[in-house]
XYZ file of C-alpha atoms in Angstrom:
579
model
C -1.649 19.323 -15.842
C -4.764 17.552 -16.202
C -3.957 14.407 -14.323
C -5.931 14.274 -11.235
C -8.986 12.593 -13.205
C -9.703 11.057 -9.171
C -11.652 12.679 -7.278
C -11.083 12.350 -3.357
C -11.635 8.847 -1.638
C -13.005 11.231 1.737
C -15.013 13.891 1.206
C -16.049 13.731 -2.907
C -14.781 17.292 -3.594
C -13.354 17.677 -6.020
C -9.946 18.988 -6.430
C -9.308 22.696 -8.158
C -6.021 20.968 -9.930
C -8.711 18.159 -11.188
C -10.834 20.853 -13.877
C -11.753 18.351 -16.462
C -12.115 15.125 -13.140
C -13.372 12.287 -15.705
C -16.543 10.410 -14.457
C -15.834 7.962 -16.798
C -17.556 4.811 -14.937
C -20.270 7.477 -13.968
C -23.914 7.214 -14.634
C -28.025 7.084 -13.239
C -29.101 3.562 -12.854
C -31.287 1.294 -9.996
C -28.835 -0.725 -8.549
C -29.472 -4.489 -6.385
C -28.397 -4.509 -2.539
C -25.958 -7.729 -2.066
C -22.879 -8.496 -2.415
C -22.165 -10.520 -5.388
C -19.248 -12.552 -4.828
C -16.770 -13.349 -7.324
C -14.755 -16.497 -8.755
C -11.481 -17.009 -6.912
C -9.803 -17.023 -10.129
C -10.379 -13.468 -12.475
C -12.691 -14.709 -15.238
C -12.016 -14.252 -19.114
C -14.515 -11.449 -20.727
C -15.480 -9.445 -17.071
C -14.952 -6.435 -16.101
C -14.804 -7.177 -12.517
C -11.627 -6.070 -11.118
C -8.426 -7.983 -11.479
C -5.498 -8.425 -9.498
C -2.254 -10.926 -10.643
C -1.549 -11.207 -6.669
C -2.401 -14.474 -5.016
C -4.915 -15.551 -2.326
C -3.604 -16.139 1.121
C -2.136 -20.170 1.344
C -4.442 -21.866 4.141
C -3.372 -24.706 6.372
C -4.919 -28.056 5.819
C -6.996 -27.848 8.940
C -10.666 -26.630 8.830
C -11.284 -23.105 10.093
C -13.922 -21.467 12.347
C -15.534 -19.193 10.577
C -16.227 -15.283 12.440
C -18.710 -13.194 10.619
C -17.609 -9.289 10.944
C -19.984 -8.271 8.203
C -22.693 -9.257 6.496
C -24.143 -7.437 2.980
C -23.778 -3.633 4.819
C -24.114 -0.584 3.008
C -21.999 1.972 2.649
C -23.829 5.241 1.480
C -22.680 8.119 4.071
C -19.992 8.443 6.226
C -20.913 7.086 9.698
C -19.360 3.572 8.888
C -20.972 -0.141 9.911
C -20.129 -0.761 13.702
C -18.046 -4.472 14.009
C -18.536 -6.810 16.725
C -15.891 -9.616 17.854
C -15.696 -12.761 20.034
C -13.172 -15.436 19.911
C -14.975 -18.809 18.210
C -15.444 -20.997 20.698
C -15.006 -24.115 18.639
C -11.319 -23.136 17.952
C -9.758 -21.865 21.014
C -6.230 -21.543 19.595
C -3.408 -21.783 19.026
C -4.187 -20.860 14.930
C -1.820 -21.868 12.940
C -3.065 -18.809 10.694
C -5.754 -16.188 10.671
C -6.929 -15.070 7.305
C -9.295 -12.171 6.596
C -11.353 -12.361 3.537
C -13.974 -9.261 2.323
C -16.452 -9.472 -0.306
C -17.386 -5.824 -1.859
C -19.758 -5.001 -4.868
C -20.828 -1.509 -5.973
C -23.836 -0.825 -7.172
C -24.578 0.422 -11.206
C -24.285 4.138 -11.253
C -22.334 7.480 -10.646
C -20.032 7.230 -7.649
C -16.344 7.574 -7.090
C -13.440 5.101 -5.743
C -13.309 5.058 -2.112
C -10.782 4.522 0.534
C -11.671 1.639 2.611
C -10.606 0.602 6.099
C -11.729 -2.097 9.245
C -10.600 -1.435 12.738
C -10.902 -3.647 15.953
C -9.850 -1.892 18.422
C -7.774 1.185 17.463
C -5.537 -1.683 15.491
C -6.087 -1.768 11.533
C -6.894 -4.944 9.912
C -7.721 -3.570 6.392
C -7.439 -1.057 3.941
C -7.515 -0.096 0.728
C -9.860 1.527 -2.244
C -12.604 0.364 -4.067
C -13.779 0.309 -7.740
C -15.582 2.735 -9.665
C -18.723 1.481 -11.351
C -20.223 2.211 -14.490
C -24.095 3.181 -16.124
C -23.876 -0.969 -16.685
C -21.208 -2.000 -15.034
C -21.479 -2.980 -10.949
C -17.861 -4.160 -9.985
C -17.205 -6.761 -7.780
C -13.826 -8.453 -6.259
C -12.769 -9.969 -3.011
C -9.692 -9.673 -0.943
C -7.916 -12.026 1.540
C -5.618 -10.899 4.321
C -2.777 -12.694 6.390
C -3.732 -11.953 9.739
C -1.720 -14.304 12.203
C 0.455 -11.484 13.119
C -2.552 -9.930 15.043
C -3.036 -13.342 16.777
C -2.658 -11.366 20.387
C -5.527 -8.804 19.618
C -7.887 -11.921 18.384
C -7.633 -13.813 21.513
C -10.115 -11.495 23.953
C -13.687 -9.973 22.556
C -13.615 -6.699 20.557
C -15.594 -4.112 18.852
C -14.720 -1.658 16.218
C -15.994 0.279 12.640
C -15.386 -0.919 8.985
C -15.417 2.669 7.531
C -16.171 3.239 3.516
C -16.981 7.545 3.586
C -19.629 7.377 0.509
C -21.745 10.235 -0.501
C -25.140 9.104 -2.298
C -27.735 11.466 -3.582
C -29.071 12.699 -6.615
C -25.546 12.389 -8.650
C -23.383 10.150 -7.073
C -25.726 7.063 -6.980
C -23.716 4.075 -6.677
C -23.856 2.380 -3.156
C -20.692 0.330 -1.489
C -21.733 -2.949 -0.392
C -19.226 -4.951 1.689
C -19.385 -8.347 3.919
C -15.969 -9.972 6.432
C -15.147 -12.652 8.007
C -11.354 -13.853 9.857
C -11.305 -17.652 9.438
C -9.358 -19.354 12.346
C -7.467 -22.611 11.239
C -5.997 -24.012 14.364
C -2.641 -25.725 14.502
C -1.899 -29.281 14.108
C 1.094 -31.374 13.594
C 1.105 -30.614 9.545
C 0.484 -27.174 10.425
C 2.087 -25.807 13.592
C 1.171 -22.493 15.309
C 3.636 -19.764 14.633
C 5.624 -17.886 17.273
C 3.522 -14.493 17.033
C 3.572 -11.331 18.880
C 2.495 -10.677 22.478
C 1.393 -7.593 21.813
C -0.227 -5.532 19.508
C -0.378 -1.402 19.627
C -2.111 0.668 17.057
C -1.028 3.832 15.952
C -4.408 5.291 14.812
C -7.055 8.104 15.631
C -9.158 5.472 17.224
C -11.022 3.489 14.368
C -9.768 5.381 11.636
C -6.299 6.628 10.190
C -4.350 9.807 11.093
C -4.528 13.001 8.768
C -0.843 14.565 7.827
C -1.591 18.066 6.442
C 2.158 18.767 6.541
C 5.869 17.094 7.593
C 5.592 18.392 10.909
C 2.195 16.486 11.876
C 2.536 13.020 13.194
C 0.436 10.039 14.100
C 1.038 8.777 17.434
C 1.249 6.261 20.378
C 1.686 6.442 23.990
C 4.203 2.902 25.018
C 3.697 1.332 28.459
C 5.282 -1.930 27.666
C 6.292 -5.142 30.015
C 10.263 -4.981 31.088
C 10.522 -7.875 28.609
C 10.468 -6.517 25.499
C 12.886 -8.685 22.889
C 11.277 -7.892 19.837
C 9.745 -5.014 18.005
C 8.211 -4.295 14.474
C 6.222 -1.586 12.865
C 3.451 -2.107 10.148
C 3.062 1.087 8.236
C 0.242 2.729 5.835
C 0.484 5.873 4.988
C -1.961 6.697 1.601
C -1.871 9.798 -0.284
C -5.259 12.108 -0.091
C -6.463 15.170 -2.214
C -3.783 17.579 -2.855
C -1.054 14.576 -2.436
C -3.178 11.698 -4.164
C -0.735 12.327 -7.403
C 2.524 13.435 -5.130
C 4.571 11.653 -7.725
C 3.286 13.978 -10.334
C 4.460 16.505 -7.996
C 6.998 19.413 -8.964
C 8.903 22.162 -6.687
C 5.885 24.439 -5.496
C 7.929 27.198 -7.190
C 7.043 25.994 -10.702
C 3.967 23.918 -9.893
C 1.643 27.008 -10.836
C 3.515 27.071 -14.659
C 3.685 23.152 -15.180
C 0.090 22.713 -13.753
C 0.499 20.055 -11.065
C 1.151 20.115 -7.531
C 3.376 21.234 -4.896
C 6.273 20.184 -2.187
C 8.434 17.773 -4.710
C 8.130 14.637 -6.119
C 9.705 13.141 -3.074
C 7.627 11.769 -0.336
C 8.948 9.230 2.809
C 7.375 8.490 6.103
C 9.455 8.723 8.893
C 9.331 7.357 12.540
C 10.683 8.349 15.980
C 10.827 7.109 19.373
C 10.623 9.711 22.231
C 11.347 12.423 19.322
C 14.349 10.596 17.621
C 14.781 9.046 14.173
C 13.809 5.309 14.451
C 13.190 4.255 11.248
C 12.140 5.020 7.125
C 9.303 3.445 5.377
C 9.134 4.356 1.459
C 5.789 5.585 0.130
C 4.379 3.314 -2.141
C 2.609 5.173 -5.641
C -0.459 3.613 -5.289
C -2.992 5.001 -8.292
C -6.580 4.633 -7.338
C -9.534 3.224 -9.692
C -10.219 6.823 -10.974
C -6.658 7.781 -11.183
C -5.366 9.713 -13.987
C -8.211 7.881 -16.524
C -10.529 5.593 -15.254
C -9.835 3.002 -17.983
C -6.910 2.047 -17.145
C -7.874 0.135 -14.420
C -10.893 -1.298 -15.706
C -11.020 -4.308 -14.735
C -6.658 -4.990 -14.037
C -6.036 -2.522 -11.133
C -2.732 -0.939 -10.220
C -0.415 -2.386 -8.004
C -1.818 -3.371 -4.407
C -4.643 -0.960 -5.178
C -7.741 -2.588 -3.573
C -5.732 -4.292 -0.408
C -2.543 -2.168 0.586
C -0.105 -4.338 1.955
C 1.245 -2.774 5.129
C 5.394 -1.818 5.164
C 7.378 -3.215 7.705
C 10.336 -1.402 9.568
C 12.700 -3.260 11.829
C 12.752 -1.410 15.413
C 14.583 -4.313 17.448
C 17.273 -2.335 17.900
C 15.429 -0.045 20.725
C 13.959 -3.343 22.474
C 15.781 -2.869 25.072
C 15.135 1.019 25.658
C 11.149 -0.073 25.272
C 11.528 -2.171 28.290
C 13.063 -0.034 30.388
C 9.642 0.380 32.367
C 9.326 4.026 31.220
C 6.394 5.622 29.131
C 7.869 6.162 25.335
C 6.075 7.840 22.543
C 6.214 6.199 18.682
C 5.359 8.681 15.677
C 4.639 8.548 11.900
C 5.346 11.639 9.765
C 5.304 11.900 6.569
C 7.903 14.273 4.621
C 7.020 16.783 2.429
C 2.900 16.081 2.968
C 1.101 18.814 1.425
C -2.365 18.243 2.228
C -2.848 15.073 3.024
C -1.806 11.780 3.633
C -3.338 9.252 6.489
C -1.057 6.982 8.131
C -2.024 4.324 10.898
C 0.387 2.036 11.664
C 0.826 -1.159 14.226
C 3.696 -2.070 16.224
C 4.584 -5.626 17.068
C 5.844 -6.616 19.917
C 7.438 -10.036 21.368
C 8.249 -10.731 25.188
C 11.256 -12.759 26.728
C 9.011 -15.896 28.154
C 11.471 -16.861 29.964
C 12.375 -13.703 32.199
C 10.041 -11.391 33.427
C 12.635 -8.011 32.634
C 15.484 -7.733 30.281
C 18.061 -4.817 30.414
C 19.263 -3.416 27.466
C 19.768 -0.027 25.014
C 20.654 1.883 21.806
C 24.448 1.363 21.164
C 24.353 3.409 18.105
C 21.744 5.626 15.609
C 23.222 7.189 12.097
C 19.665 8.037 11.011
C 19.205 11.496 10.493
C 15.836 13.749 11.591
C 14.635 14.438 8.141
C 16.108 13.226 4.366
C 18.147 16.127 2.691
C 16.219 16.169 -1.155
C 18.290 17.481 -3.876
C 15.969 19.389 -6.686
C 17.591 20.257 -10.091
C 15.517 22.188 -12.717
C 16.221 22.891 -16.300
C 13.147 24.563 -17.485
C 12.231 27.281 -19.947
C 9.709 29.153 -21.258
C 9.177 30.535 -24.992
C 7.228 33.353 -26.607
C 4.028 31.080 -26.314
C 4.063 30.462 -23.126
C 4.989 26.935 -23.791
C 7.144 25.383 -20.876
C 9.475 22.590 -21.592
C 12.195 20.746 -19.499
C 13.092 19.056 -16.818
C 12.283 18.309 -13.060
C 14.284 15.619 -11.278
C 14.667 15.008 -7.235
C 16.493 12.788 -5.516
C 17.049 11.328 -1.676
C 19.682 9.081 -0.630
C 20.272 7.756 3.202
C 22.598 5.772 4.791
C 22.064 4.623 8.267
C 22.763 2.111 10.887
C 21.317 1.421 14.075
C 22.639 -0.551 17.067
C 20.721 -1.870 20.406
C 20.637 -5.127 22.512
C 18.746 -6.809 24.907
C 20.090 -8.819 27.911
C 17.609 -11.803 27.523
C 17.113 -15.044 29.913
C 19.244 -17.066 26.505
C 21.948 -14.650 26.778
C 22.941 -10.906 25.329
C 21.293 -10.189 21.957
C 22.686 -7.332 19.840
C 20.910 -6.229 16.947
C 21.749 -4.209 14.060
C 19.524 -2.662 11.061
C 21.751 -1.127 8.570
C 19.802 0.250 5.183
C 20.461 2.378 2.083
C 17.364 4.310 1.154
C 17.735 5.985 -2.017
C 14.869 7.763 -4.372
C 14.863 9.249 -7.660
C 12.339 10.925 -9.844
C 13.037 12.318 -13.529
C 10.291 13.824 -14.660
C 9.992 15.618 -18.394
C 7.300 18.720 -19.163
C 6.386 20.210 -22.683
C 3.393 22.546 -21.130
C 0.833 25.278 -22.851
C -1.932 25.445 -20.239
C -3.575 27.849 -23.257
C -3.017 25.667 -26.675
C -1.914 22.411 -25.422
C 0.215 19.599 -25.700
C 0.423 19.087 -22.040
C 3.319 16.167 -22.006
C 4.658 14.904 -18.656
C 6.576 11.872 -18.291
C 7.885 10.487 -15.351
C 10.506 7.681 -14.346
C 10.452 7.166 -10.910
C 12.533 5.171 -8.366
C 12.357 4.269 -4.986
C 14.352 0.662 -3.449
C 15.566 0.063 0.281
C 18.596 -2.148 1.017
C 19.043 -3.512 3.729
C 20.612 -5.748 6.129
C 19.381 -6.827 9.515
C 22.383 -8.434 11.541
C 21.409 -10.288 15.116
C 24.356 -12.097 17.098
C 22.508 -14.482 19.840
C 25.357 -15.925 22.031
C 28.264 -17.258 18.919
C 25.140 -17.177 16.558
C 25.162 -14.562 13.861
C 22.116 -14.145 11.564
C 21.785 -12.060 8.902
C 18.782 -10.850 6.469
C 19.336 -8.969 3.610
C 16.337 -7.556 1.616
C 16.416 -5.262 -1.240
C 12.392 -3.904 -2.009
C 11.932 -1.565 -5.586
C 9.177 0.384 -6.463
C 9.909 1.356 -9.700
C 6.981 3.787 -11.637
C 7.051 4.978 -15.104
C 4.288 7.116 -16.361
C 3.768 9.401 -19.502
C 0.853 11.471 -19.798
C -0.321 13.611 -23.101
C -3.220 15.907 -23.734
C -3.613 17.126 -27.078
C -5.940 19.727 -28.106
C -7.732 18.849 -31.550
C -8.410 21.449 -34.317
C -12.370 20.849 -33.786
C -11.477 21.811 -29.989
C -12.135 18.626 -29.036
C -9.312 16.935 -26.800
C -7.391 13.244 -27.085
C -5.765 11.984 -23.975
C -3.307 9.384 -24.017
C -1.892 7.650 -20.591
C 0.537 5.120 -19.969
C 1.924 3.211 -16.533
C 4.374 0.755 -15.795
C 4.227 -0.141 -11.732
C 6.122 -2.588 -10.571
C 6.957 -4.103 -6.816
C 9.623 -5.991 -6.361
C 11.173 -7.946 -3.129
C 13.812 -10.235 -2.513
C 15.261 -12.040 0.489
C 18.103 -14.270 1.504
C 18.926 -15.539 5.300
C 22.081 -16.678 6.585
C 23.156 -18.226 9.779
C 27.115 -18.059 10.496
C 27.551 -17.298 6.631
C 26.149 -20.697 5.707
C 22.876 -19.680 3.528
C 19.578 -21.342 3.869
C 17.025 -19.493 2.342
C 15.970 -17.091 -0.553
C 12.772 -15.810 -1.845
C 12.239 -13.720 -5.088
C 9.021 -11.493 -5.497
C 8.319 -9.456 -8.802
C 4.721 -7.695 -9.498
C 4.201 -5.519 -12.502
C 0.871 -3.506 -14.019
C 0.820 -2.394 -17.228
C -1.920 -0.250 -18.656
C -2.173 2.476 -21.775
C -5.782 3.904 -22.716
C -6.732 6.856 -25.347
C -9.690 8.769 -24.672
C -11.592 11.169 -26.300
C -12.470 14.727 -24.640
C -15.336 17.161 -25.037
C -14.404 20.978 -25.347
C -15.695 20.732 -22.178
C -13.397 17.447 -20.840
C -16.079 15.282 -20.933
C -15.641 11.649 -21.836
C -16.953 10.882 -25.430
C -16.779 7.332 -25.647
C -14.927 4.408 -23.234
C -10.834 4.222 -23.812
C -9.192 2.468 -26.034
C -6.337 0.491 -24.453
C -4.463 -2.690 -23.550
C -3.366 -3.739 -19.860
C -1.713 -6.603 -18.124
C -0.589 -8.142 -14.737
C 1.999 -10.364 -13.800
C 2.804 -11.525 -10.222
C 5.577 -14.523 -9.737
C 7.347 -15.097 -6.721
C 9.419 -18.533 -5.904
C 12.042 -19.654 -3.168
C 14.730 -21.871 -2.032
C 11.745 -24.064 -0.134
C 10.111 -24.762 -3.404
C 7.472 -22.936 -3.291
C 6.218 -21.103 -6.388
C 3.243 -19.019 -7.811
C 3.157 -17.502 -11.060
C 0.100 -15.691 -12.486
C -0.670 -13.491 -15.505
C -3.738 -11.581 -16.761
C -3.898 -9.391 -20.282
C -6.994 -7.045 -21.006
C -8.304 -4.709 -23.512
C -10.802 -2.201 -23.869
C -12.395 -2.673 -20.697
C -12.727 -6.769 -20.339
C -10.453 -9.569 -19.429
C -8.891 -11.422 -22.359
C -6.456 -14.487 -20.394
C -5.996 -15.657 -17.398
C -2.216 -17.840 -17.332
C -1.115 -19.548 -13.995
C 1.905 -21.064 -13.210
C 4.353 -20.230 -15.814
C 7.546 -20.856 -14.816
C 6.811 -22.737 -12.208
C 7.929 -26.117 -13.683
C 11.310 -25.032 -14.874
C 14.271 -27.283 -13.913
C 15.508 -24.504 -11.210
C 12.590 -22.451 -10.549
C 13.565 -20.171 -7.848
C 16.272 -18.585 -10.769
């Protein structure tokens, strides 16, 4: 099928599955070397790129202000080095730490990017960037939550901010990017948060991991105090070349015949301590800037696709086997990788302050090694050679997992308990000779689960249920002047929801819904070459309220290529908003 229209974010080769890869935003120009920062709220009639998704909340206090970057180019591979001290002026505590990033890319011929800043070994961003155009130089900015990485902030570091560009005689467009991490510190409006003691990265030292297959792993030597109470993992893992459409992807058996890729529409990443299941993070379908037709996500990008938010998996339960003053090994796989994803990952960590060791275990682990996919196929093939049918693969788990800690406040048992389910339907009407190639996809992916901890006679319970719902449907017609029409459509959506309880009595819930959806017709040289910009529609919504009050509702429409309204706060006013 002729859907991988993106080219690779790391190296700029492209793809043999990719023979008709769409430069659509690609052409010559002389370009200016700043970046050009944008509005903080998307602007009717640009084509800058667009995002629903709100800007991190600040605290009333007035931050210091650490430069990281400043206006550097991106044009090769070798990265712009980062330098860190701890401002002076606002020694901490922080009630937050916010990371903002300015990036604009020059006018010209270049592809999106994957984009990623290290201090340390330990990831503070990453994402992609925009394609430009022969008149079009895209800019947007990006904000970060930090205060989670308060521990790695508080000594000087160094590290890379890495954008892998290519420029030469075809690819012309350069990457311009400038950082900062504002520091607001705490105050009695705005108190610092309790935050972990310790931060350690799971990375290849500035940079991301590469998982060719499900047997490679990205991982991290533990040597952690004997007070471990606490621990969490933040998880990327981003699809790369043969994987970037994985949910596209069809048994490798029949991938040949339906023109697509290999290994399944099923991906998950999995992690293990000292070689044992610990935990299951869902891969999220990000679709790049040059994904499938560049169009559609000019200027309303997918879902989360400039600034990947991080997943987070509970691993409390083995708090007390981390502090056991042994050396322990944490690893990220990803199942069913077929060349590649990158994963980097960072684990949290919070200390008993009042005892110097704790004593403690795993009582119980249900999680299985590796999910147990079930393919079925209804496929056939005529006289023609035209293939039509069905593809669908599903994944459900059911686990629990048990541990405590004996704490200086007394015996804390914890227990994460989740239902992990996945399901992809995907329909195929294929002639790789005479066309239509049709492939439609409904795809779904949720986690529930619920985290139990019983401190002493106090028993607190979360329960979260996340969705990642993806519907896509994808024709290619070939015209009777041999000319081509290609006609895409996606619905992505990421939803979250929360409620807390403490001995059954509730006090809090929290509702999160984001949705992008874009359609664009192009038209198609004999030789797949883009005749003229799309023709399509696109919009983003973003709302998310909870039983505090708090409420932020944003939505953007667009067509053919520019913004057409910009509506906040809908629904924010109703009489009962969080409903």
């Amino acid at each position: 099928m002729h859907k991988a229209l993106s080219p690779s974010r790391v190296d700029g080769v492209l793809p043999s599955v990719s023979k008709f890869l769409l430069l659509a935003s690609l052409a010559l120009c002389t370009a200016s070397a700043q970046v050009v920062p944008v509005p903080p709220t998307p602007q009717v009639g640009s084509s800058n790129p667009a995002t629903a998704e709100p800007l991190v909340s600040r605290p009333p206090t007035k931050p210091c202000v650490v430069s990281l970057l400043s206006n550097a180019a991106f044009e090769n591979f070798n990265g712009a080095p980062l330098t860190y001290a701890p401002p002076a002026a606002c020694p901490g505590p922080w009630a937050k730490v916010v990371l903002t990033a300015d990036f604009t890319v020059t006018a010209g011929r270049q592809f999106d990017r994957s984009a990623w800043f290290y201090l340390g070994d330990t990831n503070i961003f990453y994402g992609t960037t925009a394609e430009p155009r022969a008149a079009l130089s895209p800019s947007w900015h990006i904000e970060r939550d930090l205060t989670d990485l308060t521990a790695l902030f508080k000594s000087p570091q160094t590290g890379l901010a890495s954008i892998g560009n290519i420029v030469n005689s075809t690819y012309t467009g350069i990457i311009y990017a400038s950082a900062a991490l504002e520091f607001y510190p705490a105050s009695w409006q705005a108190p610092a948060p309790v935050t972990p003691d310790i931060v350690v990265p799971v990375s290849s030292g500035n940079g991301p991991v590469t998982l060719n297959t499900t047997t490679d792993q990205a991982t991290a030597t533990l040597n952690l105090p004997r007070n471990v109470e606490k621990v969490y993992l933040d998880v990327i893992s981003q699809s790369q070349i043969g994987d970037e459409f994985w949910y596209l992807c069809v048994p490798s058996a029949v991938a040949g015949e339906l023109e697509t890729c290999g290994n399944t529409a099923f991906r998950e990443t999995e992690i293990s301590i000292d070689g044992k299941p610990a935990g299951v993070a869902p891969v999220y379908p990000w679709i790049y800037t040059g994904g499938l037709d560049p169009y559609l996500w000019e200027p309303i990008t997918g879902v989360q696709t400039l600034d990947f938010k991080p997943y987070r998996v509970d691993l409390t339960p083995f708090a007390g086997l981390l502090a056991d003053g042994s050396t322990h090994t944490v690893a990220v796989s990803v199942y069913n990788a077929n060349g590649y994803f990158l994963s980097t990952a960072n684990m949290l960590v919070y200390t008993d302050h009042g005892s110097k060791e704790v004593s403690g275990g795993v009582l119980s682990n249900t999680l299985t090694a590796a999910p147990n996919p079930e393919v079925v196929q209804n496929l056939s093939t005529d006289s023609s050679g035209t293939t039509t049918g069905t593809v669908n693969v599903g994944s459900n788990r059911t686990f629990s997992i048990t541990g405590y800690v004996n704490t200086s406040h007394g015996r804390v048992e914890t227990t994460v308990a989740q239902k992990v389910n996945f399901l992809s339907a995907q329909t195929f009407n294929v002639n790789p000779v005479t066309q239509p190639e049709i492939q439609n996809l409904v795809q779904t992916s949720t986690v529930d689960s619920e985290t139990t901890t019983r401190d002493s006679f106090l028993i607190e319970k979360t329960t979260r249920h996340i969705s990642f719902p993806l519907t896509l449907d994808y024709t290619l017609i070939n015209n009777p002047d041999g000319t081509f029409t290609q006609t895409v459509s996606v619905d992505q959506r990421n939803l979250h929801t929360e409620a807390k309880s403490l001995d059954g009595f509730s006090y809090f819930h929290s509702n999160t819904q984001e949705q992008v959806a874009s359609k664009d017709t192009i038209q198609l040289s004999s030789g797949f070459s883009i005749l003229a910009p799309g023709v399509g529609t696109s919009s983003a919504s973003y709302r998310s309220n909870d039983s505090l009050g708090d409420c932020y509702s944003r939505s953007l429409t667009a067509a053919n290529q520019k913004l057409t309204s910009v509506t906040d706060g809908k629904g924010c006013h109703d009489h009962n908003p969080w409903f």
